[in-house]
CSV table of C-alpha atoms in Angstrom, one decimal:
chain,number,residue,atom,x,y,z
A,1,UNK,CA,254.9,-7.0,207.1
A,2,UNK,CA,253.5,-10.5,207.2
A,3,UNK,CA,254.4,-10.8,210.9
A,4,UNK,CA,253.1,-13.0,213.7
A,5,UNK,CA,253.4,-12.5,217.4
A,6,UNK,CA,254.5,-8.8,217.9
A,7,UNK,CA,254.3,-6.9,221.2
A,8,UNK,CA,255.1,-3.2,221.7
A,9,UNK,CA,255.0,-1.8,225.2
A,10,UNK,CA,255.9,1.4,226.9
A,11,UNK,CA,257.1,3.0,223.7
A,12,UNK,CA,257.3,6.7,222.7
A,13,UNK,CA,256.6,6.9,219.0
A,14,UNK,CA,256.5,10.5,217.6
A,15,UNK,CA,257.1,12.8,214.7
A,16,UNK,CA,257.4,10.2,212.0
A,17,UNK,CA,256.5,11.0,208.5
A,18,UNK,CA,253.8,8.3,208.2
A,19,UNK,CA,252.1,6.0,210.8
A,20,UNK,CA,253.4,5.4,214.3
A,21,UNK,CA,253.0,1.7,213.9
A,22,UNK,CA,252.0,0.1,210.5
A,23,UNK,CA,251.2,-3.6,210.1
A,24,UNK,CA,250.2,-5.4,206.9
A,25,UNK,CA,249.1,-9.0,206.6
A,26,UNK,CA,250.0,-9.6,210.2
A,27,UNK,CA,248.4,-11.3,213.2
A,28,UNK,CA,248.7,-11.7,217.0
A,29,UNK,CA,249.8,-8.1,217.7
A,30,UNK,CA,249.6,-6.3,221.0
A,31,UNK,CA,250.4,-2.7,221.6
A,32,UNK,CA,250.0,-1.2,225.1
A,33,UNK,CA,251.0,1.7,227.3
A,34,UNK,CA,252.6,3.6,224.4
A,35,UNK,CA,252.5,7.2,223.3
A,36,UNK,CA,251.8,8.2,219.7
A,37,UNK,CA,252.3,11.9,219.0
A,38,UNK,CA,252.7,14.2,216.0
A,39,UNK,CA,252.9,11.4,213.4
A,40,UNK,CA,252.2,12.2,209.8
A,41,UNK,CA,249.5,9.6,209.4
A,42,UNK,CA,247.6,7.5,212.0
A,43,UNK,CA,248.9,6.4,215.4
A,44,UNK,CA,248.2,2.8,214.6
A,45,UNK,CA,247.2,1.4,211.2
A,46,UNK,CA,246.2,-2.2,210.4
A,47,UNK,CA,246.3,-3.0,206.7
A,48,UNK,CA,245.3,-6.2,205.0
A,49,UNK,CA,246.5,-8.6,202.4
A,50,UNK,CA,244.4,-11.0,200.3
A,51,UNK,CA,244.7,-14.2,202.4
A,52,UNK,CA,242.5,-13.2,205.4
A,53,UNK,CA,245.1,-14.2,208.1
A,54,UNK,CA,244.9,-10.9,210.0
A,55,UNK,CA,243.4,-11.6,213.5
A,56,UNK,CA,244.1,-11.3,217.3
A,57,UNK,CA,244.9,-7.6,217.9
A,58,UNK,CA,244.9,-5.8,221.3
A,59,UNK,CA,245.5,-2.1,221.6
A,60,UNK,CA,245.3,-1.0,225.2
A,61,UNK,CA,246.2,1.9,227.5
A,62,UNK,CA,247.8,4.0,224.7
A,63,UNK,CA,247.8,7.7,224.3
A,64,UNK,CA,247.3,9.1,220.8
A,65,UNK,CA,247.6,12.9,220.3
A,66,UNK,CA,248.1,15.3,217.4
A,67,UNK,CA,248.5,12.7,214.8
A,68,UNK,CA,247.6,13.8,211.2
A,69,UNK,CA,245.1,11.0,210.6
A,70,UNK,CA,243.2,8.6,212.8
A,71,UNK,CA,244.1,7.4,216.3
A,72,UNK,CA,243.6,3.8,215.1
A,73,UNK,CA,242.9,2.9,211.4
A,74,UNK,CA,241.8,-0.7,210.6
A,75,UNK,CA,241.1,-0.7,206.9
A,76,UNK,CA,240.2,-3.8,205.0
A,77,UNK,CA,239.5,-2.6,201.5
A,78,UNK,CA,238.4,-5.9,200.0
A,79,UNK,CA,235.4,-7.1,197.9
A,80,UNK,CA,235.0,-10.0,200.4
A,81,UNK,CA,232.6,-9.8,203.3
A,82,UNK,CA,233.7,-8.3,206.7
A,83,UNK,CA,236.7,-10.3,208.1
A,84,UNK,CA,236.5,-11.4,211.7
A,85,UNK,CA,239.7,-10.1,213.2
A,86,UNK,CA,239.2,-10.6,217.0
A,87,UNK,CA,240.3,-7.2,217.9
A,88,UNK,CA,240.2,-5.4,221.3
A,89,UNK,CA,240.7,-1.6,221.6
A,90,UNK,CA,240.7,-0.8,225.4
A,91,UNK,CA,241.3,2.2,227.6
A,92,UNK,CA,243.1,4.3,225.0
A,93,UNK,CA,243.1,8.1,225.1
A,94,UNK,CA,243.1,10.4,222.1
A,95,UNK,CA,243.3,14.1,221.6
A,96,UNK,CA,243.2,16.4,218.5
A,97,UNK,CA,244.0,13.9,215.8
A,98,UNK,CA,243.3,14.8,212.2
A,99,UNK,CA,245.1,18.2,212.1
A,100,UNK,CA,248.3,19.5,210.6
A,101,UNK,CA,249.5,22.9,211.8
A,102,UNK,CA,246.0,23.7,212.9
A,103,UNK,CA,244.4,22.7,209.5
A,104,UNK,CA,242.0,19.7,209.4
A,105,UNK,CA,242.9,16.7,207.2
A,106,UNK,CA,240.4,14.2,205.7
A,107,UNK,CA,240.9,11.9,208.7
A,108,UNK,CA,241.1,12.0,212.5
A,109,UNK,CA,238.9,9.5,214.2
A,110,UNK,CA,239.4,9.6,218.0
A,111,UNK,CA,238.7,5.9,218.9
A,112,UNK,CA,238.9,4.0,215.6
A,113,UNK,CA,238.1,3.9,211.9
A,114,UNK,CA,236.8,0.4,211.1
A,115,UNK,CA,236.3,-0.7,207.4
A,116,UNK,CA,235.0,-4.1,206.4
A,117,UNK,CA,235.9,-5.9,209.6
A,118,UNK,CA,234.1,-7.9,212.3
A,119,UNK,CA,234.7,-9.1,215.8
A,120,UNK,CA,235.9,-5.7,217.2
A,121,UNK,CA,235.3,-4.7,220.8
A,122,UNK,CA,236.0,-1.1,222.0
A,123,UNK,CA,235.8,-0.5,225.7
A,124,UNK,CA,236.5,2.5,228.0
A,125,UNK,CA,238.3,4.7,225.5
A,126,UNK,CA,238.3,8.5,225.7
A,127,UNK,CA,238.4,10.8,222.7
A,128,UNK,CA,238.4,14.6,222.7
A,129,UNK,CA,238.7,17.4,220.1
A,130,UNK,CA,239.4,15.0,217.2
A,131,UNK,CA,238.7,16.1,213.6
A,132,UNK,CA,236.6,13.2,212.4
A,133,UNK,CA,233.9,11.1,214.1
A,134,UNK,CA,235.2,9.4,217.2
A,135,UNK,CA,234.1,6.1,215.7
A,136,UNK,CA,233.6,5.4,212.0
A,137,UNK,CA,232.1,2.1,210.8
A,138,UNK,CA,231.9,1.1,207.1
A,139,UNK,CA,230.7,-2.3,205.9
A,140,UNK,CA,231.3,-4.0,209.2
A,141,UNK,CA,230.1,-7.2,210.8
A,142,UNK,CA,229.8,-7.7,214.6
A,143,UNK,CA,230.9,-4.6,216.5
A,144,UNK,CA,230.7,-3.8,220.2
A,145,UNK,CA,231.4,-0.5,221.9
A,146,UNK,CA,231.0,-0.3,225.7
A,147,UNK,CA,231.8,2.6,228.1
A,148,UNK,CA,233.5,4.9,225.7
A,149,UNK,CA,233.5,8.7,226.1
A,150,UNK,CA,233.7,11.1,223.2
A,151,UNK,CA,232.8,14.7,222.5
A,152,UNK,CA,232.0,14.2,218.9
A,153,UNK,CA,229.9,11.8,216.8
A,154,UNK,CA,229.8,8.2,215.7
A,155,UNK,CA,229.2,7.6,212.0
A,156,UNK,CA,227.8,4.4,210.3
A,157,UNK,CA,227.7,3.7,206.6
A,158,UNK,CA,226.9,0.8,204.2
A,159,UNK,CA,226.5,-2.8,205.5
A,160,UNK,CA,226.3,-3.7,209.2
A,161,UNK,CA,225.5,-7.1,210.8
A,162,UNK,CA,225.3,-6.6,214.5
A,163,UNK,CA,226.1,-3.4,216.5
A,164,UNK,CA,225.9,-3.2,220.3
A,165,UNK,CA,226.5,0.1,222.0
A,166,UNK,CA,226.3,0.1,225.8
A,167,UNK,CA,227.1,3.0,228.3
A,168,UNK,CA,228.8,5.2,225.8
A,169,UNK,CA,228.8,9.0,225.5
A,170,UNK,CA,228.8,10.5,222.0
A,171,UNK,CA,227.8,13.8,220.5
A,172,UNK,CA,225.6,12.2,217.9
A,173,UNK,CA,225.1,8.9,216.2
A,174,UNK,CA,224.8,9.4,212.5
A,175,UNK,CA,223.6,6.9,209.9
A,176,UNK,CA,224.4,7.5,206.2
A,177,UNK,CA,221.6,7.0,203.6
A,178,UNK,CA,223.1,3.7,202.3
A,179,UNK,CA,222.9,1.8,205.6
A,180,UNK,CA,221.7,-1.8,205.5
A,181,UNK,CA,221.9,-3.4,208.9
A,182,UNK,CA,220.6,-6.6,210.6
A,183,UNK,CA,220.5,-5.7,214.3
A,184,UNK,CA,221.5,-2.5,216.2
A,185,UNK,CA,221.0,-2.3,219.9
A,186,UNK,CA,221.7,0.9,221.9
A,187,UNK,CA,221.6,0.5,225.7
A,188,UNK,CA,222.2,3.1,228.4
A,189,UNK,CA,224.1,5.5,226.1
A,190,UNK,CA,224.2,9.3,226.5
A,191,UNK,CA,223.9,11.1,223.1
A,192,UNK,CA,222.8,14.4,221.7
A,193,UNK,CA,220.8,13.0,218.8
A,194,UNK,CA,220.4,9.9,216.6
A,195,UNK,CA,220.4,11.0,212.9
A,196,UNK,CA,218.4,8.5,210.7
A,197,UNK,CA,218.0,9.5,207.1
A,198,UNK,CA,215.0,8.3,205.0
A,199,UNK,CA,215.1,4.9,203.4
A,200,UNK,CA,217.7,3.0,205.4
A,201,UNK,CA,217.1,-0.7,206.2
A,202,UNK,CA,217.6,-2.0,209.8
A,203,UNK,CA,215.9,-5.3,210.5
A,204,UNK,CA,215.9,-4.7,214.2
A,205,UNK,CA,216.6,-1.3,215.9
A,206,UNK,CA,216.4,-1.4,219.7
A,207,UNK,CA,216.9,1.6,222.0
A,208,UNK,CA,216.7,0.9,225.7
A,209,UNK,CA,217.4,3.2,228.7
A,210,UNK,CA,219.3,5.8,226.6
A,211,UNK,CA,219.4,9.5,227.3
A,212,UNK,CA,218.9,11.6,224.2
A,213,UNK,CA,219.5,15.2,225.1
A,214,UNK,CA,218.2,17.1,222.0
A,215,UNK,CA,216.2,14.6,219.9
A,216,UNK,CA,214.9,15.0,216.4
A,217,UNK,CA,214.4,11.3,215.7
A,218,UNK,CA,213.2,10.4,212.2
A,219,UNK,CA,212.0,6.8,211.7
A,220,UNK,CA,211.3,6.5,208.0
A,221,UNK,CA,212.9,3.1,207.3
A,222,UNK,CA,212.4,-0.6,206.6
A,223,UNK,CA,212.5,-2.7,209.8
A,224,UNK,CA,211.3,-3.1,213.3
A,225,UNK,CA,211.9,-0.4,215.9
A,226,UNK,CA,211.7,-0.7,219.7
A,227,UNK,CA,212.2,2.3,222.1
A,228,UNK,CA,211.9,1.3,225.7
A,229,UNK,CA,212.7,3.2,228.9
A,230,UNK,CA,214.6,6.0,227.2
A,231,UNK,CA,214.7,9.6,228.3
A,232,UNK,CA,214.2,11.7,225.2
A,233,UNK,CA,214.3,15.5,225.3
A,234,UNK,CA,214.1,18.1,222.6
A,235,UNK,CA,214.6,21.8,222.7
A,236,UNK,CA,214.3,22.3,218.9
A,237,UNK,CA,211.5,23.6,216.8
A,238,UNK,CA,211.2,20.2,215.1
A,239,UNK,CA,209.2,17.2,216.2
A,240,UNK,CA,211.1,15.1,218.8
A,241,UNK,CA,210.0,11.7,217.5
A,242,UNK,CA,208.8,11.3,213.9
A,243,UNK,CA,207.3,7.8,213.2
A,244,UNK,CA,206.8,7.9,209.4
A,245,UNK,CA,207.3,4.4,208.0
A,246,UNK,CA,208.6,1.0,209.1
A,247,UNK,CA,207.5,-2.6,209.7
A,248,UNK,CA,206.5,-2.1,213.3
A,249,UNK,CA,207.1,0.3,216.2
A,250,UNK,CA,206.9,-0.1,219.9
A,251,UNK,CA,207.4,2.8,222.3
A,252,UNK,CA,207.1,1.7,225.9
A,253,UNK,CA,207.9,3.4,229.2
A,254,UNK,CA,209.8,6.3,227.7
A,255,UNK,CA,210.0,9.8,229.1
A,256,UNK,CA,209.6,12.2,226.1
A,257,UNK,CA,209.7,15.9,226.5
A,258,UNK,CA,209.5,18.5,223.7
A,259,UNK,CA,209.6,22.1,225.0
A,260,UNK,CA,209.0,23.9,221.6
A,261,UNK,CA,207.2,21.4,219.4
A,262,UNK,CA,205.2,18.2,219.1
A,263,UNK,CA,206.6,15.3,221.0
A,264,UNK,CA,205.5,12.3,218.9
A,265,UNK,CA,204.1,12.5,215.4
A,266,UNK,CA,202.8,9.2,213.9
A,267,UNK,CA,202.2,9.4,210.1
A,268,UNK,CA,199.5,7.4,208.3
A,269,UNK,CA,202.1,5.3,206.4
A,270,UNK,CA,203.3,3.8,209.7
A,271,UNK,CA,201.9,0.4,210.6
A,272,UNK,CA,201.8,-1.8,213.7
A,273,UNK,CA,202.5,1.2,216.0
A,274,UNK,CA,202.1,0.9,219.8
A,275,UNK,CA,202.6,3.7,222.3
A,276,UNK,CA,202.4,2.1,225.8
A,277,UNK,CA,202.9,3.6,229.3
A,278,UNK,CA,205.0,6.5,228.2
A,279,UNK,CA,205.3,9.9,230.0
A,280,UNK,CA,205.0,12.5,227.3
A,281,UNK,CA,205.2,16.3,227.9
A,282,UNK,CA,204.9,18.8,225.1
A,283,UNK,CA,204.5,22.5,224.5
A,284,UNK,CA,202.5,21.6,221.3
A,285,UNK,CA,200.7,18.2,220.9
A,286,UNK,CA,202.0,15.3,223.0
A,287,UNK,CA,200.9,12.9,220.3
A,288,UNK,CA,199.7,13.8,216.8
A,289,UNK,CA,198.6,11.3,214.2
A,290,UNK,CA,197.0,11.4,210.8
A,291,UNK,CA,195.5,8.0,210.2
A,292,UNK,CA,197.9,5.3,211.2
A,293,UNK,CA,195.9,2.1,210.9
A,294,UNK,CA,194.9,0.6,214.3
A,295,UNK,CA,197.3,2.8,216.2
A,296,UNK,CA,197.3,1.7,219.9
A,297,UNK,CA,197.8,4.4,222.5
A,298,UNK,CA,197.5,2.8,226.0
A,299,UNK,CA,198.4,3.8,229.6
A,300,UNK,CA,200.3,7.0,228.7
A,301,UNK,CA,200.5,10.1,230.8
A,302,UNK,CA,200.1,13.1,228.4
A,303,UNK,CA,200.9,16.6,229.8
A,304,UNK,CA,200.7,20.0,228.0
A,305,UNK,CA,203.5,22.4,228.7
A,306,UNK,CA,203.1,26.2,228.7
A,307,UNK,CA,204.3,28.2,225.7
A,308,UNK,CA,202.8,26.1,222.9
A,309,UNK,CA,200.1,27.0,220.4
A,310,UNK,CA,197.7,24.1,220.3
A,311,UNK,CA,198.2,22.7,223.9
A,312,UNK,CA,196.6,19.4,222.8
A,313,UNK,CA,197.5,16.1,224.6
A,314,UNK,CA,196.4,14.0,221.6
A,315,UNK,CA,195.4,15.3,218.2
A,316,UNK,CA,194.2,12.9,215.5
A,317,UNK,CA,193.0,13.6,212.0
A,318,UNK,CA,191.0,10.9,210.1
A,319,UNK,CA,191.8,8.1,212.6
A,320,UNK,CA,191.7,4.6,211.2
A,321,UNK,CA,190.8,2.2,214.0
A,322,UNK,CA,192.6,4.4,216.6
A,323,UNK,CA,192.6,2.7,220.1
A,324,UNK,CA,192.8,4.9,223.1
A,325,UNK,CA,192.9,3.0,226.4
A,326,UNK,CA,193.5,4.3,230.0
A,327,UNK,CA,195.5,7.3,229.1
A,328,UNK,CA,195.7,10.4,231.4
A,329,UNK,CA,195.4,13.8,229.8
A,330,UNK,CA,196.5,17.0,231.5
A,331,UNK,CA,195.8,19.9,229.1
A,332,UNK,CA,194.6,23.4,229.9
A,333,UNK,CA,191.0,24.2,231.0
A,334,UNK,CA,190.2,26.6,228.2
A,335,UNK,CA,191.1,24.3,225.2
A,336,UNK,CA,190.4,20.8,224.1
A,337,UNK,CA,193.0,18.3,225.2
A,338,UNK,CA,191.9,15.2,223.3
A,339,UNK,CA,190.9,16.1,219.8
A,340,UNK,CA,189.7,13.8,217.0
A,341,UNK,CA,189.1,15.6,213.7
A,342,UNK,CA,187.9,14.8,210.2
A,343,UNK,CA,186.4,11.4,209.5
A,344,UNK,CA,187.2,7.9,210.6
A,345,UNK,CA,186.7,5.7,213.6
A,346,UNK,CA,188.2,5.3,217.1
A,347,UNK,CA,187.7,3.2,220.3
A,348,UNK,CA,188.0,5.2,223.5
A,349,UNK,CA,188.2,3.2,226.7
A,350,UNK,CA,188.9,4.5,230.2
A,351,UNK,CA,190.4,7.9,229.2
A,352,UNK,CA,191.0,10.3,232.0
A,353,UNK,CA,190.8,14.0,231.2
A,354,UNK,CA,192.3,15.5,234.3
A,355,UNK,CA,192.5,19.1,232.8
A,356,UNK,CA,190.8,20.2,229.6
A,357,UNK,CA,188.1,18.9,227.4
A,358,UNK,CA,187.6,16.3,224.7
A,359,UNK,CA,186.3,17.0,221.2
A,360,UNK,CA,185.5,14.2,218.7
A,361,UNK,CA,183.8,16.1,215.8
A,362,UNK,CA,182.4,13.7,213.1
A,363,UNK,CA,184.7,10.8,214.0
A,364,UNK,CA,182.8,7.6,214.8
A,365,UNK,CA,183.7,6.9,218.4
A,366,UNK,CA,183.0,3.7,220.4
A,367,UNK,CA,183.4,4.7,224.0
A,368,UNK,CA,183.4,2.9,227.3
A,369,UNK,CA,184.4,3.7,230.9
A,370,UNK,CA,186.8,0.8,231.1
């Protein structure tokens, strides 16, 4: 309580009724190479007073197993904005936290629960078979997670200033419907899916060189979205990438494959959408759109996979200034690959139909070889 300059090393802290280590209103605390097992609450808990002095924490090389609550719980329940605590959570291992006698408790994060804090870096932690999300963020500021490995999800709710995720493995990354974030960047992560509910606000959402193993991405938000050089695969009956609404969208140099449904669906409400130099493979339509204004589709390789119903490479209904430039279409010889339907207008420049046909219907098409 109200301590300064505490170090705990090489300890074995187990079977206590509450937390392994509890600190309140304290600063400059280091805990390393210690074992936390079978404690009645969290392995480590950081609690906060009202003066905002809590800062400079380092929790490294610890093992946290079978605790009833979280591995590390940093909980600043305060009406004030997120407090910068300068905290490092490094190379810890956790297993089966959040259970009592085999029954799950309301807690059990594997890496950490972070509430209303900023300046936290989590690096090279491993979490397995924990009850709750490996990483839980609520009303946080600047958060960085690099090289962490977890078999369950990460969960984000309420406010968020700047989140950087690099080289992590998570089951899923889930956003709750009340998220309002400034900048989120995901780089070189390996995840199952990214859950994005309707109506959230993210000023800047950037996904670069990630592997998304079973995608059902739903972009119906306020903000700017960039997807670049990702490998996105879906084995589900749902669309792999829904682009419904947002300020702007750029999809560039991604590999997108949907083996049971449409790969990319752009809705008419979406504005400032660019699909550039992607490799898209789909059992249904590679790209479907229903009138997104001035949609730009340029330099993409579009391939129809066997097993689908429509086998289209691109299907557009009522295009509104659709721009098709130098895309390659590999459909099937007995069905149209590039289909424009309904009314509207499109510009078609240098399209290459390698296999299949093109069908423009009543759409007004301005066409050129290059």
